[in-house]
């Protein structure tokens, strides 16, 4: 057979780090948070995988997944409609498991039967809180070439402050690696130190049969988390390698980083870094082009289709269908789908969720260190 | 299961008066309104009217059109039974033929229509910008007990002689048909949209084909034959926005009218009557710090650093620093380089306007006047000058004039 697809299947965990952004996920999950004017977070991982030839992708959802199901549909937009493979959304299997799964070990155990039946030799696992545009064949090739048991992606960067804080408060796990050449010699769990580290992106590749065996053993021994409970315990006996990613990545760790990562895309070099590789696909809404009406004034903005701009907009990201009325002022904002800023209203350092209306003449102001978040459907 | 109504969309026209724009694509595939192609209008009308079976008759340069239609999914026309079908001329055991005329194109696809065993067939034109509810038209056809109905628009009397005219009585029954007459007896212009009872249409198509002197055209042959036989023919009055974008100036003007929906009547912002299209999938457009955007429509993927006034920019257009775009239609993925001035013109897809080049000019006085046109994939060299009446098919060298 002509080798047109990658020798790996993908597994995405769309609920990872939900607890870091309680506002944004109150009616959705991490993977379906709107990002970059017309996408959802999971679009980046799905598009990257699909265009790297991975056309068998499972999304193991945990809770709050209505919006994700609506967004993904059959997976057509990402070219993931296949008789064999394609997009596979796995909800929790309520009768089998009394409690909701916590970590990747339990989640993977719940799809053991599925994993057993697949043809692909390797499995790539990932979260959905990172927007990146990556050719996964590079990771896969590196893994195959090295003959490692597990290859984990990391990025040289400081640990985000919010992650350190939430790691302490909410027991969300994050990792950094001690490297010896390209081997991971030590895994640091929730490191609190300052300075650049080999920060884990929680993306790793492992042979499918091997993964099943590891998960089986781990499950029997009451393991929950794949990295903490399996890899870290066996780091000396396993051949675990690191793959350093030095491309663009927008990671969402809290509401502030969500805001900042959106606004960072107003700089052309960042926009190009994220979008010049594979095309990032998303659900189509069939909006008309955006209309600028006489009297509008815009500076340094990213605006999706379907907007009507009559007022002033500066340093902001506008999602599809936003309406900025006459005399309204929008500055340093992220306005999600169908937000309406009525006449002479003014918003600064504000994040509005979907379908928010800022009524005539009202003003709402946050500042650069704390942005005001307005929940879905609210009328201000 | 029989379908009540099947739509046949005539999309084989060359659109020769669009010159540079239709060198490599059929007129229905010509881009329009920022993110659409002309054919999106009749196709979206079909879906919005509840028609789920559409045959698209293609002949001239079908490549772009075929790829664009694909399986019909963007219009929800990917159906197990029915859906959209592209119908090019094909070879038969008894020989093969191009579509000789509009009626012949339907005649050659009688077998396609018979598969759905419809009561009615609606004939649509793939080269008009119009939002129309065909189900309302069908209601009219049924309520009149008609065998044939034609959608008509009232046009100003002084322009009437440019059209095919229907003369109708107070019950809308058609008594006479005048094709571009010197002395018009009516100002009801045919929009080229017909509903037939299928048995009647089939009978007349077969008879027409047997007539060696026929041009196999609806306007010239089928309609006069129906009249001759005193068939029940009715004129359906349509009074929405309708534009035949057959010429460069009319195409430009229709695009400009999109910018002013409050006055022109062509509203693309209608949630209840969406126009569907195949989307570019590009990221939101970007307007830089020093850019100026006024009274314009901008589509996903654009990158604007210069000045854009009263213009329509399709997906992925770049306007560099200091460039000025005014009263212009810039189609997908074209680049206007730094300092270029682009005015009152149409720039087709993937074109490059070089630095400080000047394209087009505002006409003197009112009216549309001349509209400079740059064909797709053409590069205009730096400092080149393209006059307001130019039709540019090929690259223009640096400093060149045309």
XYZ file of C-alpha atoms in Angstrom:
782
model
C 0.000 0.000 0.000
C 1.210 3.486 -0.739
C 2.302 5.076 2.478
C 0.216 8.216 2.546
C -0.423 8.319 6.247
C 1.595 8.377 9.401
C 2.201 5.204 11.345
C 0.564 6.675 14.412
C -2.849 7.315 15.835
C -3.567 10.367 17.942
C -5.226 10.684 21.329
C -6.271 14.091 22.637
C -7.350 14.878 26.196
C -9.602 17.908 25.824
C -10.304 18.475 29.521
C -6.711 18.792 30.698
C -6.045 21.907 32.770
C -9.744 22.869 32.781
C -9.322 23.983 36.384
C -6.846 26.689 35.385
C -9.471 28.676 33.497
C -12.671 28.262 35.512
C -14.376 31.248 33.856
C -13.712 30.191 30.304
C -14.734 26.574 30.882
C -17.874 27.218 32.901
C -19.924 26.102 29.894
C -17.308 24.288 27.866
C -13.926 22.606 28.186
C -10.351 23.609 27.413
C -10.453 22.202 23.886
C -13.431 24.311 22.835
C -12.237 27.668 24.176
C -12.381 30.164 21.303
C -8.941 31.391 20.281
C -7.348 33.636 17.638
C -10.498 35.245 16.198
C -12.130 32.185 14.675
C -10.708 28.979 16.087
C -11.156 26.740 19.100
C -8.121 25.479 20.964
C -8.478 21.902 19.709
C -8.364 23.055 16.060
C -4.617 23.466 16.305
C -3.863 19.980 17.559
C -6.413 18.346 15.244
C -5.201 20.242 12.174
C -1.549 19.603 12.974
C -2.158 15.900 13.450
C -4.451 15.501 10.454
C -2.050 17.274 8.143
C 0.852 15.205 9.432
C -0.967 12.172 8.070
C -2.525 11.111 11.359
C -6.104 10.336 10.370
C -7.147 8.201 13.303
C -7.689 10.545 16.237
C -9.523 9.818 19.469
C -10.734 12.602 21.719
C -11.326 11.282 25.228
C -13.775 13.700 26.793
C -14.476 13.866 30.487
C -17.131 16.505 31.164
C -18.733 19.693 29.807
C -18.333 18.471 26.279
C -21.526 19.653 24.566
C -19.758 22.564 22.914
C -16.957 20.297 21.750
C -19.336 17.779 20.178
C -21.111 20.622 18.426
C -17.822 21.978 17.175
C -16.301 18.704 15.996
C -19.359 17.096 14.409
C -18.156 14.223 12.272
C -14.723 15.805 11.870
C -15.294 16.796 8.269
C -13.663 20.208 8.575
C -10.361 18.576 9.542
C -10.722 15.948 6.830
C -11.199 13.301 9.499
C -14.214 11.459 8.110
C -12.946 7.945 7.421
C -14.391 4.456 7.277
C -11.310 3.236 9.101
C -10.083 5.606 11.758
C -11.109 9.213 11.384
C -12.344 11.184 14.347
C -13.472 9.159 17.324
C -15.021 10.962 20.283
C -15.009 8.862 23.437
C -17.338 9.948 26.254
C -16.932 8.422 29.728
C -18.351 4.921 29.939
C -20.619 5.401 32.916
C -21.610 1.825 33.610
C -18.134 0.453 33.490
C -16.483 2.981 35.717
C -18.117 4.109 38.863
C -15.961 7.196 39.180
C -14.878 9.621 36.502
C -11.350 9.033 35.309
C -8.704 11.319 36.746
C -5.512 10.762 34.841
C -4.347 9.424 31.527
C -3.848 5.893 32.840
C -7.513 5.475 33.707
C -8.605 7.230 30.539
C -6.473 4.978 28.382
C -7.626 1.883 30.242
C -11.190 2.855 29.368
C -10.387 2.625 25.639
C -8.203 -0.456 25.944
C -10.392 -2.518 23.624
C -10.273 0.165 20.975
C -6.497 0.560 21.251
C -6.016 -3.187 20.956
C -7.866 -3.320 17.633
C -6.056 -0.478 15.848
C -3.460 -0.986 13.136
C -1.112 1.944 13.711
C 2.157 1.028 15.337
C 2.520 4.192 17.436
C 0.335 6.438 19.563
C 0.772 10.194 20.000
C -0.887 11.667 23.090
C -1.602 15.328 23.682
C -3.605 17.885 25.661
C -5.529 20.695 24.020
C -4.356 23.774 25.909
C -1.569 24.524 23.439
C -2.098 26.257 20.118
C 0.738 25.254 17.859
C 1.286 24.365 14.245
C 3.546 21.357 14.221
C 4.523 18.603 11.834
C 4.132 15.499 13.955
C 6.105 13.374 11.505
C 9.239 15.061 12.899
C 8.431 13.827 16.376
C 7.513 10.397 15.088
C 10.663 10.094 12.970
C 12.830 11.115 15.917
C 11.128 8.530 18.087
C 11.521 5.742 15.557
C 15.137 6.653 14.808
C 16.186 6.684 18.457
C 14.455 3.421 19.274
C 13.254 4.949 22.547
C 10.406 3.530 24.624
C 8.785 6.935 25.022
C 9.634 10.302 23.428
C 8.300 13.412 25.158
C 8.100 16.906 23.755
C 9.408 19.812 25.767
C 10.115 23.459 25.286
C 12.896 25.532 26.867
C 11.031 28.167 28.835
C 10.270 29.444 32.298
C 7.436 27.778 34.131
C 4.432 30.142 33.943
C 3.777 31.784 37.338
C 0.104 30.862 37.243
C 0.982 27.216 36.783
C 3.271 27.287 39.804
C 0.528 28.834 41.899
C -2.211 26.518 40.677
C 0.105 23.555 40.979
C 0.222 24.312 44.690
C -3.430 25.268 45.149
C -5.266 22.787 42.987
C -2.826 19.944 42.523
C -2.721 20.311 38.756
C 0.336 18.448 37.578
C 3.050 19.806 35.332
C 6.531 18.568 34.642
C 9.997 19.528 33.595
C 12.823 17.250 32.544
C 16.424 16.786 33.532
C 18.176 15.931 30.279
C 21.259 13.844 29.653
C 21.926 14.281 25.950
C 18.544 13.545 24.429
C 17.623 11.159 27.241
C 15.292 12.251 29.961
C 17.229 11.372 33.112
C 14.927 12.960 35.642
C 11.316 14.111 35.741
C 10.566 17.041 38.057
C 6.960 17.108 39.224
C 5.519 20.583 39.776
C 8.931 22.308 39.939
C 8.703 25.720 41.599
C 12.086 27.190 40.717
C 12.599 30.242 38.527
C 14.588 30.300 35.330
C 14.465 28.423 32.046
C 13.574 24.764 32.255
C 12.841 21.871 29.941
C 9.124 22.382 30.322
C 6.997 19.388 29.309
C 4.314 20.042 26.674
C 2.590 16.806 27.702
C 2.854 15.489 24.164
C 4.464 12.115 23.838
C 4.774 9.224 21.469
C 4.935 5.561 22.395
C 4.461 2.232 20.637
C 0.823 1.150 20.835
C 1.368 -2.386 22.153
C 3.864 -1.025 24.631
C 1.413 1.621 25.803
C -1.304 -0.975 26.396
C 1.091 -3.060 28.469
C 2.221 -0.081 30.541
C -1.342 1.046 31.156
C -2.480 -2.467 32.085
C 0.268 -2.833 34.661
C -0.178 0.674 35.941
C -3.933 0.277 36.280
C -3.523 -2.884 38.325
C -1.191 -1.056 40.673
C -3.640 1.810 41.124
C -1.723 4.314 38.989
C -3.591 7.427 37.852
C -1.172 9.653 36.035
C 0.974 8.297 33.239
C 4.000 10.516 33.800
C 3.897 10.768 37.593
C 2.966 7.184 38.378
C 4.546 5.218 35.554
C 7.307 7.048 33.712
C 8.815 8.787 36.718
C 8.906 5.542 38.718
C 10.650 3.694 35.883
C 12.803 6.480 34.530
C 16.009 4.505 35.047
C 14.850 1.295 33.410
C 12.926 2.879 30.520
C 14.510 4.616 27.534
C 12.679 7.949 27.701
C 13.859 10.637 25.286
C 13.096 14.317 24.944
C 12.222 16.157 21.752
C 12.862 19.878 21.993
C 10.208 22.010 20.286
C 11.446 25.477 19.458
C 8.536 26.693 17.333
C 5.681 29.000 18.264
C 3.308 27.812 20.965
C 0.479 29.655 22.649
C -0.190 27.912 25.963
C -3.284 28.695 27.999
C -2.694 28.452 31.745
C -5.069 31.065 33.102
C -7.380 33.825 31.965
C -4.510 36.284 31.787
C -2.396 34.065 29.540
C -5.499 33.505 27.419
C -5.823 37.248 26.973
C -2.146 37.788 26.320
C -1.792 34.940 23.842
C -4.692 36.323 21.829
C -3.228 39.811 21.748
C 0.244 38.519 20.919
C -1.148 37.453 17.566
C -1.598 41.101 16.620
C 2.134 41.104 15.963
C 2.699 39.938 12.453
C 5.683 37.695 13.247
C 3.659 35.792 15.834
C 0.685 35.474 13.514
C 2.897 34.148 10.748
C 4.689 31.771 13.103
C 1.410 30.195 14.150
C -0.370 30.163 10.793
C 2.232 29.869 8.050
C 2.649 26.087 8.342
C -0.282 23.743 7.959
C -3.656 25.322 7.432
C -5.601 25.363 10.677
C -9.143 24.206 10.059
C -12.226 25.018 12.062
C -15.997 24.736 11.913
C -17.436 26.912 9.161
C -20.097 29.465 10.024
C -20.714 31.006 6.604
C -20.440 34.577 7.811
C -20.346 37.374 5.297
C -17.172 39.461 5.050
C -16.671 42.037 7.779
C -18.163 45.420 7.041
C -16.551 48.697 7.991
C -19.109 51.471 7.941
C -18.258 55.123 7.444
C -16.960 56.593 10.672
C -15.228 53.431 11.860
C -11.627 53.631 12.964
C -9.456 50.578 13.529
C -5.844 50.197 14.545
C -3.836 47.058 15.138
C -6.641 44.526 15.207
C -7.441 40.996 14.156
C -11.041 40.638 13.035
C -12.859 37.544 11.810
C -15.624 37.482 9.192
C -19.171 38.520 9.974
C -18.392 41.627 12.035
C -19.899 45.064 11.578
C -17.640 47.894 12.729
C -19.047 51.381 13.134
C -16.988 52.596 16.085
C -13.351 52.622 17.175
C -11.351 49.457 17.744
C -7.736 49.328 18.844
C -5.345 46.521 19.893
C -8.087 43.932 19.980
C -9.092 40.516 18.719
C -12.669 40.258 17.442
C -14.287 36.894 16.796
C -16.994 36.173 14.225
C -20.146 38.228 14.224
C -19.072 40.991 16.618
C -20.866 44.311 16.264
C -19.238 47.555 17.398
C -21.802 50.353 17.294
C -21.442 54.014 16.409
C -19.281 55.980 18.806
C -18.362 52.829 20.734
C -14.766 52.369 21.814
C -13.026 49.002 22.077
C -9.440 48.958 23.278
C -7.212 46.055 24.360
C -10.078 43.572 24.288
C -10.867 40.036 23.256
C -14.488 39.934 22.104
C -15.828 36.465 21.372
C -18.493 35.455 18.860
C -21.515 37.701 18.445
C -20.566 40.183 21.146
C -22.450 43.434 20.688
C -20.955 46.715 21.867
C -23.785 49.180 21.444
C -23.565 52.880 20.577
C -21.202 54.976 22.679
C -20.364 52.066 24.974
C -16.738 51.640 25.835
C -14.696 48.596 26.839
C -11.046 48.399 27.749
C -9.078 45.347 28.905
C -12.216 43.240 28.725
C -12.800 39.659 27.645
C -16.376 39.038 26.604
C -17.562 35.485 26.115
C -20.063 34.567 23.372
C -23.270 36.568 22.903
C -22.430 39.302 25.414
C -24.109 42.670 24.976
C -22.618 45.886 26.327
C -25.555 48.242 26.271
C -25.607 51.794 25.035
C -23.323 54.226 26.785
C -22.016 51.745 29.386
C -18.355 51.409 30.050
C -16.329 48.562 31.436
C -12.635 48.780 32.232
C -10.016 46.350 33.442
C -6.300 46.876 33.244
C -3.242 45.209 31.807
C -2.688 42.979 34.833
C -6.329 42.026 35.348
C -8.895 41.812 32.590
C -12.611 41.955 33.227
C -14.270 38.758 32.058
C -17.949 38.866 31.072
C -19.601 35.439 30.997
C -21.534 33.984 28.080
C -24.807 35.664 27.205
C -24.574 38.426 29.826
C -26.122 41.836 29.351
C -24.021 44.668 30.759
C -39.695 8.583 -4.277
C -40.446 11.374 -6.688
C -39.178 14.909 -6.154
C -41.724 17.673 -6.498
C -39.253 20.076 -8.074
C -35.842 19.658 -9.658
C -33.648 22.661 -10.429
C -31.520 22.889 -13.564
C -28.886 25.591 -13.368
C -27.430 26.855 -16.636
C -23.759 27.464 -15.915
C -22.114 26.888 -19.259
C -21.901 30.504 -20.313
C -18.552 31.932 -21.199
C -19.349 35.455 -20.065
C -17.298 36.832 -22.938
C -18.033 40.427 -21.947
C -16.165 39.876 -18.704
C -13.033 39.512 -20.848
C -10.000 39.179 -18.578
C -12.011 37.659 -15.733
C -13.374 34.712 -17.703
C -10.276 33.643 -19.604
C -9.846 30.567 -17.452
C -13.136 30.200 -15.663
C -16.822 30.136 -16.452
C -18.894 33.177 -15.606
C -20.776 31.505 -12.727
C -17.406 30.908 -11.028
C -16.432 34.595 -11.102
C -15.792 35.817 -7.533
C -18.254 38.279 -6.066
C -18.913 40.201 -2.872
C -15.804 39.416 -0.825
C -16.121 35.678 -0.407
C -18.633 34.355 -2.866
C -18.760 33.218 -6.444
C -21.744 34.180 -8.580
C -23.108 30.620 -8.530
C -23.377 30.746 -4.704
C -26.475 32.911 -5.142
C -28.679 30.515 -7.138
C -27.343 27.529 -5.170
C -28.045 29.170 -1.814
C -31.459 30.278 -3.063
C -32.205 26.655 -3.923
C -31.262 25.368 -0.485
C -32.991 28.211 1.317
C -36.121 27.535 -0.768
C -36.079 23.846 0.116
C -34.843 22.543 -3.251
C -32.469 19.626 -2.684
C -31.870 18.415 -6.237
C -29.863 20.610 -8.576
C -28.286 19.768 -11.930
C -25.551 22.201 -12.982
C -25.009 22.350 -16.731
C -21.407 23.191 -17.496
C -19.526 23.513 -20.723
C -17.095 26.438 -20.885
C -13.867 26.180 -18.770
C -15.466 23.964 -16.102
C -12.326 23.184 -14.068
C -12.622 25.865 -11.397
C -16.390 25.486 -11.248
C -16.259 21.696 -10.865
C -13.713 21.892 -8.090
C -15.694 24.619 -6.398
C -18.967 22.686 -6.435
C -17.293 19.436 -5.396
C -19.792 17.257 -3.592
C -22.004 20.252 -2.812
C -21.353 20.104 0.915
C -20.951 23.882 1.496
C -24.554 24.327 0.333
C -25.839 21.271 2.185
C -26.341 19.627 -1.194
C -24.425 16.441 -0.475
C -27.453 14.176 -0.372
C -27.909 10.443 -0.711
C -30.861 10.987 -3.043
C -30.739 14.183 -5.042
C -28.130 16.766 -4.115
C -26.004 18.647 -6.594
C -24.791 17.086 -9.849
C -22.459 18.705 -12.346
C -23.648 17.800 -15.837
C -21.182 18.372 -18.644
C -21.969 17.283 -22.211
C -21.191 13.598 -22.603
C -20.798 10.962 -25.248
C -23.746 8.766 -26.104
C -24.031 5.595 -28.155
C -25.513 7.647 -30.963
C -22.699 10.188 -30.943
C -21.984 13.247 -28.882
C -22.529 16.927 -29.039
C -21.741 20.103 -27.189
C -24.707 21.865 -25.662
C -26.021 23.721 -28.714
C -28.253 26.056 -26.756
C -29.950 26.449 -23.405
C -32.837 24.178 -24.378
C -30.521 21.574 -25.868
C -28.520 21.468 -22.644
C -31.669 20.453 -20.767
C -32.719 18.111 -23.600
C -29.436 16.211 -23.319
C -30.119 15.687 -19.619
C -33.714 14.478 -19.801
C -32.498 11.178 -18.364
C -31.108 12.987 -15.311
C -34.409 14.720 -14.617
C -36.433 11.519 -15.178
C -34.494 9.774 -12.397
C -36.329 12.028 -9.934
C -39.700 11.861 -11.666
C -40.520 15.496 -10.780
C -43.777 17.356 -11.282
C -41.997 20.634 -11.902
C -38.626 21.765 -13.202
C -37.152 25.176 -12.480
C -34.597 26.527 -14.930
C -32.091 28.867 -13.297
C -29.370 31.055 -14.615
C -25.907 30.804 -13.138
C -24.860 34.345 -13.854
C -27.130 36.616 -11.865
C -26.846 38.177 -8.444
C -30.239 37.740 -6.859
C -31.755 36.605 -3.593
C -35.021 34.938 -4.421
C -37.369 32.503 -2.739
C -38.145 29.947 -5.439
C -40.791 28.289 -3.254
C -42.864 31.469 -3.522
C -42.474 31.312 -7.296
C -43.625 27.678 -7.270
C -46.684 28.602 -5.168
C -47.571 31.195 -7.783
C -47.135 28.662 -10.582
C -49.423 26.177 -8.840
C -52.068 28.704 -7.838
C -52.372 29.906 -11.431
C -52.609 26.357 -12.715
C -49.817 27.308 -15.066
C -47.925 25.045 -17.409
C -45.093 27.550 -17.686
C -44.164 30.549 -15.542
C -41.411 33.058 -15.935
C -40.008 35.403 -13.305
C -40.135 39.000 -14.512
C -38.820 42.315 -13.266
C -40.258 45.700 -14.033
C -37.565 47.728 -15.787
C -37.619 51.418 -16.780
C -39.450 51.837 -20.103
C -36.482 53.556 -21.722
C -34.310 50.493 -21.054
C -36.994 47.933 -21.900
C -35.784 47.328 -25.431
C -32.564 45.750 -24.085
C -34.500 42.830 -22.598
C -36.710 39.923 -23.505
C -40.170 41.273 -22.578
C -43.351 39.521 -21.475
C -46.660 41.120 -22.322
C -49.228 39.956 -19.757
C -52.890 40.618 -19.007
C -54.352 41.682 -15.641
C -54.251 38.037 -14.452
C -50.530 37.853 -15.244
C -51.299 35.550 -18.175
C -48.699 36.023 -20.873
C -50.085 37.009 -24.242
C -46.963 37.940 -26.113
C -43.201 37.693 -25.935
C -40.879 40.313 -27.439
C -37.142 39.646 -27.659
C -35.262 42.975 -27.455
C -37.941 44.859 -29.437
C -37.494 48.351 -30.864
C -40.969 49.303 -29.675
C -41.654 47.627 -26.352
C -45.259 46.856 -25.451
C -44.315 45.957 -21.885
C -41.691 46.713 -19.303
C -41.701 43.248 -17.749
C -38.243 41.833 -18.421
C -37.666 38.088 -18.283
C -35.105 37.132 -15.642
C -34.388 33.895 -17.464
C -35.845 31.910 -14.557
C -38.634 29.520 -15.558
C -40.843 26.936 -13.936
C -42.282 24.253 -16.198
C -44.574 21.354 -15.604
C -42.148 18.582 -16.434
C -44.429 16.814 -18.925
C -44.850 20.057 -20.869
C -41.142 20.889 -20.804
C -40.211 17.409 -21.980
C -42.712 17.496 -24.848
C -41.410 20.836 -26.095
C -37.748 19.883 -25.679
C -38.278 16.771 -27.793
C -40.168 18.704 -30.468
C -37.579 21.447 -30.483
C -34.757 18.953 -30.914
C -36.556 17.485 -33.931
C -36.684 20.894 -35.609
C -33.501 21.288 -37.673
C -33.981 25.061 -37.922
C -34.180 25.651 -34.206
C -31.438 27.380 -32.227
C -32.428 25.190 -29.270
C -32.808 28.225 -27.064
C -35.480 28.875 -24.427
C -36.006 32.527 -25.331
C -35.916 32.130 -29.098
C -37.601 28.783 -29.544
C -39.278 27.128 -26.573
C -41.183 30.179 -25.294
C -42.461 31.216 -28.769
C -43.583 27.624 -29.362
C -45.493 27.591 -26.079
C -47.183 30.849 -27.051
C -48.062 29.505 -30.495
C -49.881 26.608 -28.829
C -51.741 28.863 -26.369
C -50.281 27.155 -23.338
C -51.116 28.443 -19.851
C -48.230 30.831 -19.365
C -47.893 33.272 -16.483
C -45.540 36.051 -15.454
C -44.368 36.032 -11.821
C -43.454 39.485 -10.568
C -40.217 39.689 -8.638
C -39.262 42.973 -7.031
C -36.145 42.226 -5.017
C -32.562 42.909 -5.960
C -31.567 41.408 -9.287
C -28.501 42.083 -11.340
C -27.156 40.436 -14.443
C -23.425 40.958 -13.933
C -22.608 40.347 -17.569
C -20.175 43.203 -18.063
C -17.163 44.524 -16.188
C -18.879 47.793 -15.216
C -22.025 45.978 -14.024
C -19.920 43.508 -12.008
C -17.998 46.359 -10.424
C -21.179 48.249 -9.691
C -22.887 45.238 -8.104
C -19.867 44.772 -5.837
C -20.036 48.417 -4.794
C -23.744 48.005 -4.064
C -22.876 45.293 -1.560
C -21.125 48.027 0.440
C -24.354 49.942 0.779
C -27.076 47.401 1.559
C -29.315 50.047 3.118
C -29.830 51.669 -0.280
C -28.991 49.065 -2.898
C -31.190 46.274 -1.541
C -28.528 43.555 -1.775
C -28.068 42.507 1.820
C -25.532 39.755 2.449
C -26.029 40.132 6.197
C -29.367 38.356 6.251
C -29.325 35.581 8.870
C -32.553 34.174 7.424
C -31.271 33.958 3.878
C -27.585 33.135 4.135
C -25.483 32.925 1.040
C -23.270 29.870 1.442
C -19.872 29.445 -0.119
C -16.726 27.372 0.056
C -14.722 29.140 2.755
C -11.059 30.062 2.538
C -10.360 28.751 6.026
C -7.921 31.565 6.667
C -7.454 33.325 9.973
C -9.191 36.599 10.837
C -7.990 39.598 8.867
C -5.409 41.941 10.300
C -5.458 45.733 10.272
C -2.101 47.209 11.270
C -1.331 50.196 13.468
C -1.148 52.847 10.737
C -3.659 51.403 8.337
C -6.861 53.186 7.401
C -10.001 51.218 6.585
C -13.168 53.071 5.680
C -16.515 51.984 4.329
C -15.267 48.631 3.080
C -15.767 44.883 3.312
C -12.770 42.826 4.362
C -12.566 39.039 4.369
C -10.569 36.508 6.411
C -6.846 36.311 5.788
C -6.371 39.912 4.620
C -3.396 41.872 5.889
C -3.888 45.622 5.665
C -1.117 48.108 6.308
C -2.120 50.763 3.786
C -5.315 52.635 3.080
C -8.533 50.952 1.966
C -11.558 53.073 1.143
C -14.910 52.043 -0.259
C -13.583 48.722 -1.534
C -14.179 44.995 -1.346
C -11.256 42.766 -0.403
C -11.544 39.005 -0.839
C -9.762 36.434 1.337
C -6.019 36.690 1.726
C -5.425 40.083 0.113
C -2.349 42.015 1.236
C -2.240 45.820 1.124
C 1.269 47.017 1.987
C 2.359 50.250 3.650
C 1.470 53.424 1.831
C -0.638 51.636 -0.772
C -4.044 53.159 -1.455
C -7.028 51.090 -2.557
C -10.177 53.020 -3.371
C -13.441 52.085 -5.096
C -11.823 48.780 -5.993
C -12.663 45.089 -6.030
C -9.579 43.057 -5.094
C -10.082 39.315 -5.467
C -8.511 36.567 -3.381
C -4.803 36.371 -2.553
C -3.759 39.408 -4.556
C -1.045 41.717 -3.279
C -0.998 45.494 -3.535
C 2.638 46.450 -2.934
C 3.880 49.463 -1.036
C 2.939 52.833 -2.460
C 0.755 51.459 -5.249
C -2.464 53.329 -5.986
C -5.388 51.180 -7.099
C -8.589 53.008 -7.954
C -11.966 52.224 -9.519
C -10.959 48.833 -10.861
C -11.218 45.054 -10.553
C -8.097 43.054 -9.717
C -8.613 39.305 -10.171
C -7.191 36.537 -7.996
C -3.474 36.035 -7.266
C -2.442 39.239 -9.019
C 0.454 41.408 -7.844
C 0.408 45.185 -8.228
C 4.039 46.385 -7.985
C 5.403 49.151 -5.805
C 4.183 52.618 -6.716
C 2.263 51.283 -9.690
C -0.936 53.137 -10.558
C -3.991 51.173 -11.671
C -7.212 52.789 -12.872
C -8.636 56.210 -12.122
C -11.924 57.723 -11.039
C -14.118 58.530 -14.003
C -15.019 62.101 -14.670
C -18.569 62.945 -13.750
C -21.155 60.525 -12.378
C -21.830 57.013 -13.543
C -19.736 53.892 -13.516
C -17.562 54.804 -16.495
C -14.519 52.740 -17.370
C -13.313 50.078 -14.935
C -9.703 48.968 -15.325
C -9.359 45.196 -15.014
C -6.363 43.029 -14.170
C -6.611 39.311 -14.954
C -5.705 36.632 -12.428
C -2.049 35.716 -11.791
C -0.854 38.877 -13.559
C 2.068 40.871 -12.174
C 2.102 44.618 -12.712
C 5.696 45.872 -12.433
C 6.795 48.651 -10.104
C 5.915 52.186 -11.203
C 3.786 50.896 -14.085
C 0.719 52.868 -15.113
C -2.498 51.119 -16.040
C -5.105 53.419 -17.555
C -8.745 53.518 -16.502
C -9.957 51.688 -19.625
C -7.237 49.005 -19.655
C -7.962 45.281 -19.790
C -4.725 43.606 -18.703
C -4.293 39.926 -19.612
C -0.520 39.605 -19.228
C 2.306 40.807 -17.003
C 3.278 44.462 -17.361
C 6.959 45.301 -17.000
C 8.405 47.717 -14.506
C 7.487 51.251 -15.511
C 5.310 49.988 -18.368
C 2.090 51.672 -19.454
C -1.147 50.251 -20.670
